[in-house]
Amino acid sequence: MDWLERAAKLRQWSRGGVRAPHKPLLLLYALGRFQADDGDELPYGSVEADLKRLLVEYGPPRGTSPAYPFHHLVSDGVWEVRTAHGVGSPGTGVRQLRDSLATGRLAPDLQGALRREPSLLGRMARVLLDLHFPASLHQDLCDAVGLELEPAETGALLAPERRQRDRRMRERVLTAYEYQCAFCGYDGMIDTTPVGLEAAHVRWWAFDGPDDVDNGLCLCSLHHKLFDKGVLGIGDGHRILVSQQFVGRGQVAREHVTALAGRPLIGPQPGARPVAVNHRSWHTSQVFRGSPRPAAA
């Protein structure tokens, strides 16, 4: 039984690039709890708030009940739900799971495999992270679910049958934007080496985003993280969107984030392809949080 393959092929609702990371988030959470507690059962009533927070923070903009993955992950053979009546989920309803005092845990066979081969946990987590989230969010997500991955486990690990990344994308995107952040214009270097500048995918690579210039932005580290978290986006006319859900009370937050609302992107240079409409539309529907703020005065 190939547990890495099972992690890579979780059954998910999918249509037109819509994000549905509910099962991966629950499995990452369960792996983190297993690492800390070695297989203790997880009562739905006790973990519901944690799962809901994960779905809000790392799931798509539309809301989803944590009861959905708690029930449906059973079908993938990596998760087990029990009630006082024995093994088996009582259903997908929140009240059903609460009233039946349902508990979940990693499937016993998977627990046995993790105890025999401790490195399997990190490799499974890596597959889930690579397949469903951009690299800029990996460490934050590990912290959120309590996963501690060894350095050897934090490098790129290709899941079965996944395509290779194009290592030339970073250089092509940074060149297209003339080595400056498309949101704020930051262009720092040490000697001749850019520092704090990154090539961001607009449509995430994990969701079939191509390694093309018209799916990329040169962003500073701060604005890359905010872009992948849905605080920032790209609207019509390639103007910057800032989510109304973002709250920054200090002057620095206002200057570096909220004041960007409505500003045009910086770049790309003439002759380079700007962000394609289909990629920015994907980001707006699948990543950007809520409604945009009005353009800054």
XYZ file of C-alpha atoms in Angstrom:
297
model
C 0.000 0.000 0.000
C 1.613 3.242 -1.144
C 0.688 5.919 1.384
C 2.373 8.689 -0.588
C 0.225 7.846 -3.579
C -2.893 7.852 -1.429
C -1.973 11.285 -0.083
C -1.413 12.521 -3.630
C -4.716 11.165 -4.921
C -7.249 12.215 -2.308
C -10.695 12.285 -3.907
C -11.748 15.909 -4.225
C -14.544 17.818 -5.882
C -12.948 19.589 -8.830
C -14.248 21.750 -11.617
C -12.515 24.478 -13.590
C -9.577 24.887 -11.240
C -11.748 25.467 -8.154
C -9.796 24.936 -4.932
C -11.073 22.268 -2.548
C -8.280 21.707 0.011
C -10.599 20.487 2.780
C -9.326 16.908 2.940
C -5.634 17.876 2.610
C -6.041 20.360 5.478
C -7.642 17.736 7.725
C -4.959 15.175 6.854
C -2.178 17.691 7.572
C -3.855 18.516 10.878
C -4.134 14.822 11.756
C -0.470 14.233 10.874
C 0.513 17.136 13.117
C -1.528 15.738 16.007
C -0.126 12.242 15.424
C 3.396 13.652 15.551
C 2.602 15.302 18.877
C 0.302 12.713 20.478
C 1.091 9.435 18.651
C -2.374 8.518 17.529
C -4.797 9.896 20.100
C -8.371 10.067 18.854
C -9.646 13.493 17.843
C -13.200 14.225 19.081
C -15.049 16.277 16.498
C -16.357 18.657 19.127
C -12.813 19.385 20.326
C -11.181 19.930 16.933
C -14.069 21.609 15.093
C -12.844 25.130 15.900
C -9.282 24.302 14.795
C -10.499 22.850 11.492
C -12.812 25.786 10.864
C -9.933 28.221 11.420
C -7.740 26.286 8.971
C -10.476 26.326 6.328
C -10.980 30.064 6.755
C -7.289 30.852 6.622
C -6.077 28.396 3.979
C -9.219 27.331 2.147
C -11.000 29.090 -0.721
C -13.003 32.293 -0.123
C -16.316 30.429 0.014
C -17.167 28.977 3.400
C -17.236 25.227 4.086
C -18.137 23.249 7.184
C -15.321 21.257 8.822
C -17.810 18.392 9.035
C -17.377 17.822 5.295
C -13.760 16.556 5.350
C -14.212 14.880 8.762
C -16.815 12.585 7.190
C -15.565 12.258 3.610
C -11.849 11.638 4.234
C -12.820 8.120 5.365
C -13.351 7.147 1.715
C -9.646 7.655 0.945
C -8.476 4.947 3.343
C -6.300 7.255 5.479
C -8.869 8.281 8.120
C -11.278 6.528 10.445
C -14.357 7.867 12.260
C -15.904 6.138 15.259
C -18.946 6.677 17.474
C -20.324 4.752 20.446
C -21.832 2.379 17.884
C -18.449 1.461 16.417
C -16.492 2.338 13.277
C -18.290 4.545 10.785
C -19.247 8.180 10.388
C -22.801 9.197 11.347
C -22.981 11.608 8.403
C -21.833 14.980 7.119
C -23.952 17.141 9.424
C -22.313 19.151 12.177
C -25.082 18.226 14.619
C -24.774 14.532 13.709
C -21.056 14.546 14.469
C -21.470 16.516 17.685
C -24.427 14.581 19.081
C -22.889 11.190 18.323
C -19.621 12.230 20.015
C -17.803 11.197 16.850
C -14.034 10.883 16.965
C -11.551 10.667 14.128
C -8.033 9.362 13.775
C -5.570 8.277 11.135
C -6.427 4.811 9.822
C -4.807 2.086 11.973
C -2.773 0.730 9.042
C -1.418 4.202 8.352
C -0.555 4.686 12.016
C 1.363 1.420 11.946
C 3.268 2.501 8.817
C 4.153 5.853 10.423
C 5.519 4.126 13.535
C 7.584 1.681 11.483
C 8.905 4.397 9.161
C 8.953 7.785 10.956
C 10.182 9.647 7.868
C 6.936 8.740 6.076
C 5.070 11.424 8.018
C 7.248 14.219 6.663
C 7.092 12.866 3.121
C 3.303 12.637 3.208
C 3.062 16.177 4.549
C 5.396 17.382 1.829
C 3.234 15.813 -0.898
C 0.110 17.476 0.505
C 1.815 20.861 0.745
C 3.284 20.694 -2.756
C 0.034 19.585 -4.373
C -2.307 22.083 -2.742
C -0.471 25.206 -1.563
C 2.205 27.617 -2.798
C 5.662 27.389 -1.228
C 5.243 30.787 0.446
C 2.562 29.299 2.742
C 4.198 25.973 3.604
C 5.941 26.980 6.825
C 2.955 28.989 8.044
C 0.707 26.003 7.436
C 3.084 23.614 9.211
C 3.092 25.967 12.199
C -0.711 26.167 12.123
C -1.155 22.373 12.305
C 1.789 21.741 14.638
C 3.976 19.893 12.141
C 7.716 19.935 12.616
C 9.477 18.801 9.455
C 13.165 17.984 9.371
C 15.327 20.050 6.975
C 15.606 17.069 4.621
C 11.812 17.004 4.424
C 11.350 20.668 3.529
C 12.866 20.535 0.056
C 10.716 19.982 -3.003
C 9.336 16.455 -3.188
C 7.508 15.565 -6.349
C 4.339 13.595 -5.816
C 3.654 10.669 -8.116
C 3.049 11.690 -11.720
C 3.533 15.416 -11.077
C 5.171 17.690 -13.615
C 8.545 19.328 -13.130
C 8.855 23.013 -12.374
C 10.672 25.238 -14.862
C 13.715 26.546 -12.995
C 14.057 29.389 -15.499
C 10.772 31.015 -14.536
C 12.206 33.115 -11.711
C 14.822 34.728 -13.904
C 12.358 35.365 -16.725
C 9.775 36.953 -14.428
C 12.271 39.121 -12.544
C 13.723 40.292 -15.847
C 10.262 41.100 -17.244
C 9.564 43.300 -14.210
C 13.072 44.786 -14.248
C 13.917 43.418 -10.807
C 11.361 45.435 -8.874
C 8.227 44.505 -6.949
C 5.176 44.976 -9.153
C 3.221 46.270 -6.148
C 5.612 48.600 -4.317
C 8.669 49.039 -6.529
C 11.160 47.561 -4.036
C 14.372 46.677 -5.903
C 16.963 45.759 -3.256
C 20.228 44.022 -4.128
C 23.394 42.841 -2.432
C 26.155 43.564 -4.918
C 24.438 42.344 -8.111
C 22.168 39.747 -6.480
C 18.476 40.576 -5.878
C 17.484 40.132 -2.240
C 13.905 39.811 -1.050
C 12.504 39.570 -4.582
C 10.576 36.489 -5.683
C 8.680 35.177 -8.699
C 5.069 34.611 -7.644
C 2.622 32.413 -9.515
C -0.725 34.142 -10.055
C -2.568 30.870 -10.691
C -0.844 28.542 -8.243
C 1.470 25.914 -9.692
C -0.360 23.356 -7.538
C -3.521 24.160 -9.527
C -1.980 23.803 -12.973
C -0.600 27.321 -13.136
C 2.052 27.364 -15.871
C 5.631 28.536 -15.380
C 5.070 31.373 -17.871
C 5.756 35.086 -17.611
C 2.054 35.883 -18.088
C 1.316 33.818 -14.960
C 3.999 35.496 -12.900
C 4.726 38.629 -10.913
C 7.965 39.887 -9.449
C 7.077 40.608 -5.816
C 8.966 41.462 -2.660
C 8.744 38.854 0.107
C 6.060 40.783 2.008
C 3.761 41.334 -0.935
C 4.279 37.759 -2.199
C 2.993 36.419 1.125
C 0.046 38.858 1.127
C -0.780 37.966 -2.495
C -0.832 34.229 -1.726
C -2.924 34.835 1.411
C -5.564 36.731 -0.581
C -4.925 40.145 0.957
C -3.812 41.478 -2.424
C -5.056 40.763 -5.936
C -5.143 42.092 -9.486
C -8.248 43.731 -10.893
C -9.360 45.142 -14.219
C -6.800 47.328 -15.914
C -4.083 45.483 -13.958
C -4.770 47.598 -10.897
C -4.030 46.379 -7.382
C -6.854 44.996 -5.243
C -6.668 45.178 -1.439
C -9.098 43.075 0.569
C -11.535 44.825 2.887
C -10.871 41.995 5.333
C -7.301 43.206 5.859
C -6.872 45.319 8.984
C -3.717 47.342 9.536
C -3.921 50.096 12.129
C -0.365 51.372 11.999
C 1.215 53.758 9.529
C 3.469 51.075 8.055
C 0.513 48.778 7.257
C -1.349 51.685 5.684
C 1.613 52.756 3.566
C 2.654 49.264 2.442
C -0.756 47.637 2.023
C -3.981 49.643 2.178
C -2.547 52.574 0.228
C -1.914 50.227 -2.723
C -5.647 49.931 -3.486
C -6.339 50.995 -7.059
C -2.743 51.618 -8.040
C -1.556 50.205 -11.374
C 0.956 47.372 -11.348
C 4.555 48.379 -11.927
C 5.608 46.627 -15.146
C 6.140 44.472 -16.984
C 8.540 46.177 -19.353
C 7.453 46.789 -22.975
C 7.479 43.566 -24.981
C 6.893 41.320 -21.941
C 3.479 39.716 -21.564
C 1.341 41.103 -18.704
C -0.642 38.798 -16.436
C -3.195 36.905 -18.515
C -6.874 37.542 -17.806
C -7.642 33.879 -17.084
C -4.879 33.640 -14.474
C -5.827 36.788 -12.601
C -9.500 35.735 -12.735
C -8.555 32.412 -11.124
C -6.684 34.224 -8.356
C -9.591 36.601 -7.748
C -12.130 33.773 -7.433
C -9.978 31.203 -5.600
C -7.560 33.188 -3.425
C -8.539 36.847 -2.991
C -10.497 37.417 0.224
C -13.869 39.106 0.081
C -14.466 42.462 -1.608
C -11.771 44.957 -2.584
C -11.317 48.297 -0.888
C -12.080 51.401 -2.920
C -9.074 53.025 -4.582
C -6.967 55.049 -2.158
C -7.524 58.785 -2.421
